[in-house]
mmCIF file of C-alpha atoms in Angstrom:
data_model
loop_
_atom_site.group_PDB
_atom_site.id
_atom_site.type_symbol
_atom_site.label_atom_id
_atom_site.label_comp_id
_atom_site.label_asym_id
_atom_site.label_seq_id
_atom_site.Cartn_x
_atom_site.Cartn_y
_atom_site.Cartn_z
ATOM 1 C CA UNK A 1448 49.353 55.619 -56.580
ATOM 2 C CA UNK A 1449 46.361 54.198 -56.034
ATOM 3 C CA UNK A 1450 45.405 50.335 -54.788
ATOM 4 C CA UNK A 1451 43.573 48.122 -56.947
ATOM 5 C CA UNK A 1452 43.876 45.535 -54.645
ATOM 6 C CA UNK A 1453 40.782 46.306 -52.338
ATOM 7 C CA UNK A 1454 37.316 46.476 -53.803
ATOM 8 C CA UNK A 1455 37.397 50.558 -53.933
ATOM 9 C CA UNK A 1456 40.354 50.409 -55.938
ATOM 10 C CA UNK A 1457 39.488 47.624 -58.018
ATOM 11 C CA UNK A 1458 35.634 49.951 -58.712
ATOM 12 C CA UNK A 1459 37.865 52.565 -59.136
ATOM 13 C CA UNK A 1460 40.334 51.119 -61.866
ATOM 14 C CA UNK A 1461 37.289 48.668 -63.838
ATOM 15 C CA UNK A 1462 35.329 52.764 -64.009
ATOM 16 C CA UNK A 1463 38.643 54.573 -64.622
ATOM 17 C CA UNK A 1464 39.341 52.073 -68.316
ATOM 18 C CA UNK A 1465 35.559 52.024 -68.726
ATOM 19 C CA UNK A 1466 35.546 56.038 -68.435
ATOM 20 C CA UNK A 1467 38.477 56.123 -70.824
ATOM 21 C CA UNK A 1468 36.531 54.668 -73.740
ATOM 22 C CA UNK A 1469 35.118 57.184 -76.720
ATOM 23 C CA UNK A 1470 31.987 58.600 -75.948
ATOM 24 C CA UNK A 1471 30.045 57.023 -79.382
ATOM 25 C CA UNK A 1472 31.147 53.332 -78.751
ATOM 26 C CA UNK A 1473 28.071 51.318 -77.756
ATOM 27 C CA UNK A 1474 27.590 49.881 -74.280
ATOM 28 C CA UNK A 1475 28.080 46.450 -75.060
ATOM 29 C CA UNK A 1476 31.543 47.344 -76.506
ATOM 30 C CA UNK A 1477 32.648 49.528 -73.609
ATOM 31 C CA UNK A 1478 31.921 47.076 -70.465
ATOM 32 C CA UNK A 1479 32.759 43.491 -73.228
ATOM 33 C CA UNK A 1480 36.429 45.656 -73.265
ATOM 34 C CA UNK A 1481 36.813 46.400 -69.784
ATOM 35 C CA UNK A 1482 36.013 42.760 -68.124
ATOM 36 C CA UNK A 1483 37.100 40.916 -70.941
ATOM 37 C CA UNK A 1484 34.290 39.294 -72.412
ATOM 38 C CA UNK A 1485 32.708 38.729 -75.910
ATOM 39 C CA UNK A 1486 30.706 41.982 -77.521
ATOM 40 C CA UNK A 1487 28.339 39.424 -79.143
ATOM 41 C CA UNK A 1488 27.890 37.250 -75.710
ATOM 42 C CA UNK A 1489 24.988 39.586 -73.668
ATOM 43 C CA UNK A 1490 24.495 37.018 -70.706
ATOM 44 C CA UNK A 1491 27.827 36.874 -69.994
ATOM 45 C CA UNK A 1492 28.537 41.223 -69.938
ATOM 46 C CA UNK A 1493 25.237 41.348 -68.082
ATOM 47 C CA UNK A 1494 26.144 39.019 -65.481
ATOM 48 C CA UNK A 1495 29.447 40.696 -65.104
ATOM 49 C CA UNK A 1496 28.655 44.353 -64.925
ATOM 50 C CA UNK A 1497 25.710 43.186 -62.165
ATOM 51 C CA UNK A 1498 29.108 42.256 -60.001
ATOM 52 C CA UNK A 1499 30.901 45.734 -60.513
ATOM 53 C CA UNK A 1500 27.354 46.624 -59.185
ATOM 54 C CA UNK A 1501 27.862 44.449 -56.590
ATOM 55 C CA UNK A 1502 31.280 45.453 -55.675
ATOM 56 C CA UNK A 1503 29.953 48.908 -54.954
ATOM 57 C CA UNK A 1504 27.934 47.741 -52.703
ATOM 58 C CA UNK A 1505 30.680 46.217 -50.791
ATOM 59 C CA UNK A 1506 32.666 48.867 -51.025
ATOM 60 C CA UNK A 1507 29.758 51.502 -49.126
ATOM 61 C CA UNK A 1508 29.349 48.430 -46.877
ATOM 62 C CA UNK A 1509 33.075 48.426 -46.424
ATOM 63 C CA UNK A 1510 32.850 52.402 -45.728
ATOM 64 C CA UNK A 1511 29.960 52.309 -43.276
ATOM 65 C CA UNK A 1512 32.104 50.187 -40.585
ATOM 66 C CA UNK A 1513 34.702 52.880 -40.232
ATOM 67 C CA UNK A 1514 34.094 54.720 -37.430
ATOM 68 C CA UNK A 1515 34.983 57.976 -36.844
ATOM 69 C CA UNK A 1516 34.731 59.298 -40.864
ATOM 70 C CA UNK A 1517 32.783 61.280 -42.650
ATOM 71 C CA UNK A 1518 30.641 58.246 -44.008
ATOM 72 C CA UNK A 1519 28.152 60.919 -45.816
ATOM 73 C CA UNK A 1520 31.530 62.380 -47.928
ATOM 74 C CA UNK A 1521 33.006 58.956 -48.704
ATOM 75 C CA UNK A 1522 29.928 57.717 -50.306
ATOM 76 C CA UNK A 1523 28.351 61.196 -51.757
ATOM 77 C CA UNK A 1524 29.574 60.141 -55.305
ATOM 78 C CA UNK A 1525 28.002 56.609 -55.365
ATOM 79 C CA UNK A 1526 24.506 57.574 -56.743
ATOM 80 C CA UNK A 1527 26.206 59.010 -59.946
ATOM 81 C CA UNK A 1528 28.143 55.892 -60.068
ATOM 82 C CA UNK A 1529 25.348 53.658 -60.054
ATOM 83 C CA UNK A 1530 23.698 55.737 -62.390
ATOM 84 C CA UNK A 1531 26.688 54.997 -64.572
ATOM 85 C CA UNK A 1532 26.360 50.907 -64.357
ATOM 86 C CA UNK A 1533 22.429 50.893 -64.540
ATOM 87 C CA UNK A 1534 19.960 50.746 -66.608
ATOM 88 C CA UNK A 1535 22.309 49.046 -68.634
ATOM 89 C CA UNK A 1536 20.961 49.419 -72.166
ATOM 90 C CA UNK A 1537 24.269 47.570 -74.374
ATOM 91 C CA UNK A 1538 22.798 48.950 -77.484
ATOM 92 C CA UNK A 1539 23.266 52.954 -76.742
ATOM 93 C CA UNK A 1540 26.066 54.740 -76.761
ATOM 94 C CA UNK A 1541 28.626 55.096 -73.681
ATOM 95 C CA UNK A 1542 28.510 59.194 -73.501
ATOM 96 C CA UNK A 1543 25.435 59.711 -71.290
ATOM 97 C CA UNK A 1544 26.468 57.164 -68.686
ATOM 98 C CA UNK A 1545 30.147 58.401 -68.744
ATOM 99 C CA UNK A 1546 29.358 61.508 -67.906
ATOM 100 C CA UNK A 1547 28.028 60.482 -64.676
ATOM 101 C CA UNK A 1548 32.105 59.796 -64.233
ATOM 102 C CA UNK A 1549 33.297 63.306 -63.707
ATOM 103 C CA UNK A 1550 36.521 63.596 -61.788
ATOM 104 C CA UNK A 1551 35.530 64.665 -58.687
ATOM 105 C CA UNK A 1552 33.644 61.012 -58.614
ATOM 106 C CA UNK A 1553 36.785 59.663 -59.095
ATOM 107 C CA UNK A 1554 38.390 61.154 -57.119
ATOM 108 C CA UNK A 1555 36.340 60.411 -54.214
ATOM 109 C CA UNK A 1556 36.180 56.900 -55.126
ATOM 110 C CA UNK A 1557 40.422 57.270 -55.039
ATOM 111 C CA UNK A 1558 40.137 58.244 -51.227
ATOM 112 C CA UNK A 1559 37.735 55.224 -50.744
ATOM 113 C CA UNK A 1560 40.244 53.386 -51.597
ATOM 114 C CA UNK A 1561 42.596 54.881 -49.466
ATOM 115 C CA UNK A 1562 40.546 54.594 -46.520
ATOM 116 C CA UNK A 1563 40.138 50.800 -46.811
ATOM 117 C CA UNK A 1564 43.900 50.400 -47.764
ATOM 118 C CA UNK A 1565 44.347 50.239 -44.130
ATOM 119 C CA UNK A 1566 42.163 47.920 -43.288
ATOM 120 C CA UNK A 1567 41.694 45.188 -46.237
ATOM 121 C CA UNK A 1568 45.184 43.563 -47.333
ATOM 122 C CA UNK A 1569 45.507 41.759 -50.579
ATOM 123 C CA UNK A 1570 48.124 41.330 -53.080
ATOM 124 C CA UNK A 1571 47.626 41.025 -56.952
ATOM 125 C CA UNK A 1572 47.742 37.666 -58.487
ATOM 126 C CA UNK A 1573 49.733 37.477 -61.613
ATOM 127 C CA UNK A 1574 48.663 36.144 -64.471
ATOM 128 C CA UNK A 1575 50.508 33.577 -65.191
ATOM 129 C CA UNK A 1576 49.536 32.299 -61.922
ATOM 130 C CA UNK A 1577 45.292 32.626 -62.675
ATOM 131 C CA UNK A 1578 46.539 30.959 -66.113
ATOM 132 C CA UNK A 1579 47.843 28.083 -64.087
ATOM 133 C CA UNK A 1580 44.556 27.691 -61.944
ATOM 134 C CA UNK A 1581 42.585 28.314 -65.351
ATOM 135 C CA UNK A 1582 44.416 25.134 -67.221
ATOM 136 C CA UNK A 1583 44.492 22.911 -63.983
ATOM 137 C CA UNK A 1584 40.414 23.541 -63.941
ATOM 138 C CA UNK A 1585 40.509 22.037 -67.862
ATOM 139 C CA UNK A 1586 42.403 19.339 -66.997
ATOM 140 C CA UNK A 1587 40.099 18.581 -63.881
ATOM 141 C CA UNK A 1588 36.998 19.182 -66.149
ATOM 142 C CA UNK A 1589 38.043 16.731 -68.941
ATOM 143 C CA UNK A 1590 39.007 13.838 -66.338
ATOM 144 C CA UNK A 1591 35.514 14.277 -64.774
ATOM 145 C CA UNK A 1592 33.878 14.528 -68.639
ATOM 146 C CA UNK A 1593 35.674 11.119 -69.194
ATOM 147 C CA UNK A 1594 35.146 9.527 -66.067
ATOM 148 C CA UNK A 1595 32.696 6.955 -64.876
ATOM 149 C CA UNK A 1596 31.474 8.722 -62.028
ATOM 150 C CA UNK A 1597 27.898 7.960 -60.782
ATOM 151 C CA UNK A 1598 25.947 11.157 -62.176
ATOM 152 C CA UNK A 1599 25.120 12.503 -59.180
ATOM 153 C CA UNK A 1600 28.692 13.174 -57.881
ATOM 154 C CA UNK A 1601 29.297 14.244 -61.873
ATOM 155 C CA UNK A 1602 27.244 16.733 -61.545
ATOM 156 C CA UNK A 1603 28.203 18.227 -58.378
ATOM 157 C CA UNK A 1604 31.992 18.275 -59.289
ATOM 158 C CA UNK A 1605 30.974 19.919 -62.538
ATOM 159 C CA UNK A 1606 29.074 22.460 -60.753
ATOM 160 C CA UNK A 1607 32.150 22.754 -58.683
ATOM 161 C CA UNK A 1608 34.056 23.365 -61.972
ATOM 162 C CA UNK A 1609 32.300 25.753 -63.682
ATOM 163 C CA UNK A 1610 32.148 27.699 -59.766
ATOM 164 C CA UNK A 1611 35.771 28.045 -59.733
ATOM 165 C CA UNK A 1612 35.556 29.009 -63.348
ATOM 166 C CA UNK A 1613 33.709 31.599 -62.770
ATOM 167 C CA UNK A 1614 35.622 32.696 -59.729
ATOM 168 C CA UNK A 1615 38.752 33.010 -62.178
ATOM 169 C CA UNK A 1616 37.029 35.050 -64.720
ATOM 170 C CA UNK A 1617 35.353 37.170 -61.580
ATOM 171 C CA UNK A 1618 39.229 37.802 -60.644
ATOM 172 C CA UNK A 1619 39.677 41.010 -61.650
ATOM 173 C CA UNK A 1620 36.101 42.579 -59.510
ATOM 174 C CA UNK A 1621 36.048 39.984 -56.856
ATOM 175 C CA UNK A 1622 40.023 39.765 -56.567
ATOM 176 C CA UNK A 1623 41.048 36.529 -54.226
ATOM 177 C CA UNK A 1624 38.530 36.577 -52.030
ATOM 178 C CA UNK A 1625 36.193 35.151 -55.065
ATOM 179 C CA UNK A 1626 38.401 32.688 -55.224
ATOM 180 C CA UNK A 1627 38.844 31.288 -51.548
ATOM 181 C CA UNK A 1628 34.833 31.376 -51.636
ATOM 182 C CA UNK A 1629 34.614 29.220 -54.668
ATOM 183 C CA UNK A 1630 37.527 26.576 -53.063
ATOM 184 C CA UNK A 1631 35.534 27.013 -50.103
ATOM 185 C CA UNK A 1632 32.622 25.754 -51.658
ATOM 186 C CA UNK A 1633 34.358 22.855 -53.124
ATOM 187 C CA UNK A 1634 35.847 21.608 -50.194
ATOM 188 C CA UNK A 1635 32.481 21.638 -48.466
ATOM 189 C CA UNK A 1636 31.493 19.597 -51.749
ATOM 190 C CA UNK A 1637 33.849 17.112 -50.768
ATOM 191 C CA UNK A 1638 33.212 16.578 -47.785
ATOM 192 C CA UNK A 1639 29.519 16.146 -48.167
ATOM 193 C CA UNK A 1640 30.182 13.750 -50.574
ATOM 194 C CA UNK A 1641 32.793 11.479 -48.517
ATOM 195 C CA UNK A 1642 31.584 8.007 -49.379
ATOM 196 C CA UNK A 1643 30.758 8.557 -52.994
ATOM 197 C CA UNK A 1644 33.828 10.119 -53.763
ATOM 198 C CA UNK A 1645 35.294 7.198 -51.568
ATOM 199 C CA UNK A 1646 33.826 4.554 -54.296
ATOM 200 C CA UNK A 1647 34.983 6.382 -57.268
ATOM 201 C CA UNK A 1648 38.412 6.797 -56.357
ATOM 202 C CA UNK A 1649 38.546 3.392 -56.806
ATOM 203 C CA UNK A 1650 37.835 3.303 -60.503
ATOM 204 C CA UNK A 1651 38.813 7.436 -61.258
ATOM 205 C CA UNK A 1652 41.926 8.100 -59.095
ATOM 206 C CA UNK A 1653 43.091 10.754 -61.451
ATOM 207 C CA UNK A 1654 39.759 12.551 -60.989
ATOM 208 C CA UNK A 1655 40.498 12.941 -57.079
ATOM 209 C CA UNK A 1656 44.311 13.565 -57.779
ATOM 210 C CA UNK A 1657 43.374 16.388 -60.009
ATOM 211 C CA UNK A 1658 41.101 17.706 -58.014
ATOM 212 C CA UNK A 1659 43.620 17.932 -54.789
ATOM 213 C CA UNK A 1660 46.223 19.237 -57.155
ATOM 214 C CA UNK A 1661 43.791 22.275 -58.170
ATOM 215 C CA UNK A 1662 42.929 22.693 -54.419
ATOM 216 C CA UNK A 1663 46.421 23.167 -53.808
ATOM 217 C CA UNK A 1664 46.946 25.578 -56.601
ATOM 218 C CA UNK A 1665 44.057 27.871 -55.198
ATOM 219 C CA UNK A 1666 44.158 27.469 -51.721
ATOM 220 C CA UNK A 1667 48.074 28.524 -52.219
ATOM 221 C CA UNK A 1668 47.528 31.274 -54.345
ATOM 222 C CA UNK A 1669 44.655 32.851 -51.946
ATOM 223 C CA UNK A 1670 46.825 32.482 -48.781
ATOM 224 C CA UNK A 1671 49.302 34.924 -50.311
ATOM 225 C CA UNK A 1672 47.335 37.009 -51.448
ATOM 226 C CA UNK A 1673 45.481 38.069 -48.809
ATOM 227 C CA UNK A 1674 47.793 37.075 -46.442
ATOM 228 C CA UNK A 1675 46.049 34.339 -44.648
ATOM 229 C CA UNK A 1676 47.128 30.529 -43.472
ATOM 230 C CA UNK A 1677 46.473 28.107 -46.141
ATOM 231 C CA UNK A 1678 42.695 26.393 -45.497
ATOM 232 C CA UNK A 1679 44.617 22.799 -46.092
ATOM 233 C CA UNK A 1680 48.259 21.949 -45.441
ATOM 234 C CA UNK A 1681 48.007 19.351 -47.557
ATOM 235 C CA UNK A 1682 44.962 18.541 -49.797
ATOM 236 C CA UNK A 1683 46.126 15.461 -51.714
ATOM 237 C CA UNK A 1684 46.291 13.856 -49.080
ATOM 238 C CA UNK A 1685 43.668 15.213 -47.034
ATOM 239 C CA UNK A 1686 41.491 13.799 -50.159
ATOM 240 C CA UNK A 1687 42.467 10.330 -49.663
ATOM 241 C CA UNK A 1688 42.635 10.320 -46.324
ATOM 242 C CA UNK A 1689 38.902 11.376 -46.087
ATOM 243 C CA UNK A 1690 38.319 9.068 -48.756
ATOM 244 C CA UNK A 1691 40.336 6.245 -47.061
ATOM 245 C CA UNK A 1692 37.620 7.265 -43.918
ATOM 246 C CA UNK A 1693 34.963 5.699 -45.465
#
């Protein structure tokens, strides 16, 4: 069986449902299905099938540092799968660009996978669990909404936000490592922003204890799955301690 959980297996399985779709349903229909977005929203399918264009590059990236394999072989099917993502036209029909997804494409994309199986160790997150991260970045969002935050450190934790957002709708081409560079990025937020984050805990504490709770959430969930020490042992209070700092 093959692994989804390394960015040849997760091309493979995103191509393998978008392959399985009829060959007269429009574009928009076919990729809005397969990474669960809205048919009528374009930006948003755009955006996403740009990062399953993106993930093949990673994945002939991934390819190229194995030494001692046919690299030529590996990647010999990934012009027909480009062809298959772009031009993306949402408002023709799927056949012409599926049948750039013959089997033996697939099939080489399969060993891709298996080849980097070795090498790149992750483990699926379950739902529930991206559910979890998903409602804890709501309840962060809405504290921050409500808050009286100066609007310069608003607008950097909303940015924040709606990065992390994105990182959970990403999941399924990016996998974890989307996430851990999202909480990445909002760590380095905080830190950057020590002394005005200091002043608002005063008047918003729930704002910084929601955002260590959703740091621990992520960081948590990213450590398992891809099997790597936790970035912070203990962000609550490694928030208020940098806080307390200032």
């Amino acid at each position: 069986m093959i692994d989804i959980n390394n960015p040849a297996g997760r091309l493979y399985e995103i191509l393998r449902q978008a392959k399985s779709r009829g060959d007269d349903v429009k574009g928009r229909q076919v990729w809005a299905q397969v990474l669960d977005e809205d048919e009528k929203d374009d930006s948003a399918i755009t955006k996403k099938v740009i990062e399953v264009y993106q993930l093949g590059e990673e994945v002939k990236s991934l390819i190229k540092m194995n030494d001692g394999v046919n690299t030529e072989l590996y990647l010999s099917s990934f012009p027909q799968i480009e062809r298959a993502i772009f031009p993306l036209n949402l408002n023709t029909t799927w056949k012409a660009q599926k049948q750039q997804l013959n089997d033996g494409v697939m099939t080489r994309l399969q060993f891709c996978s298996e080849l980097l199986s070795s090498i790149y160790t992750e483990e699926q997150l379950e739902k529930e669990d991206l559910e979890k991260v998903s409602n804890l970045i709501e309840e962060l969002f809405e504290s921050v909404w409500d808050s009286s935050l100066e609007d310069g450190v608003r607008l950097d934790l909303l940015e924040e936000i709606e990065r992390l957002r994105a990182s959970v709708s990403m999941y399924k081409i990016k996998g974890a490592k989307g996430l851990k560079q999202a909480l990445q990025s909002t760590i380095g937020m905080v830190v950057a922003n020590q002394a005005e984050l200091s002043e608002a805990a005063k008047a918003n504490p729930d704002v910084i204890e929601r955002l260590g709770k959703l740091i621990d959430k992520i960081d948590s969930f990213t450590a398992k799955a891809m099997q790597v020490h936790r970035i912070l042992t203990k962000p609550v209070k490694f928030l208020l301690d940098l806080i307390a700092e200032e």
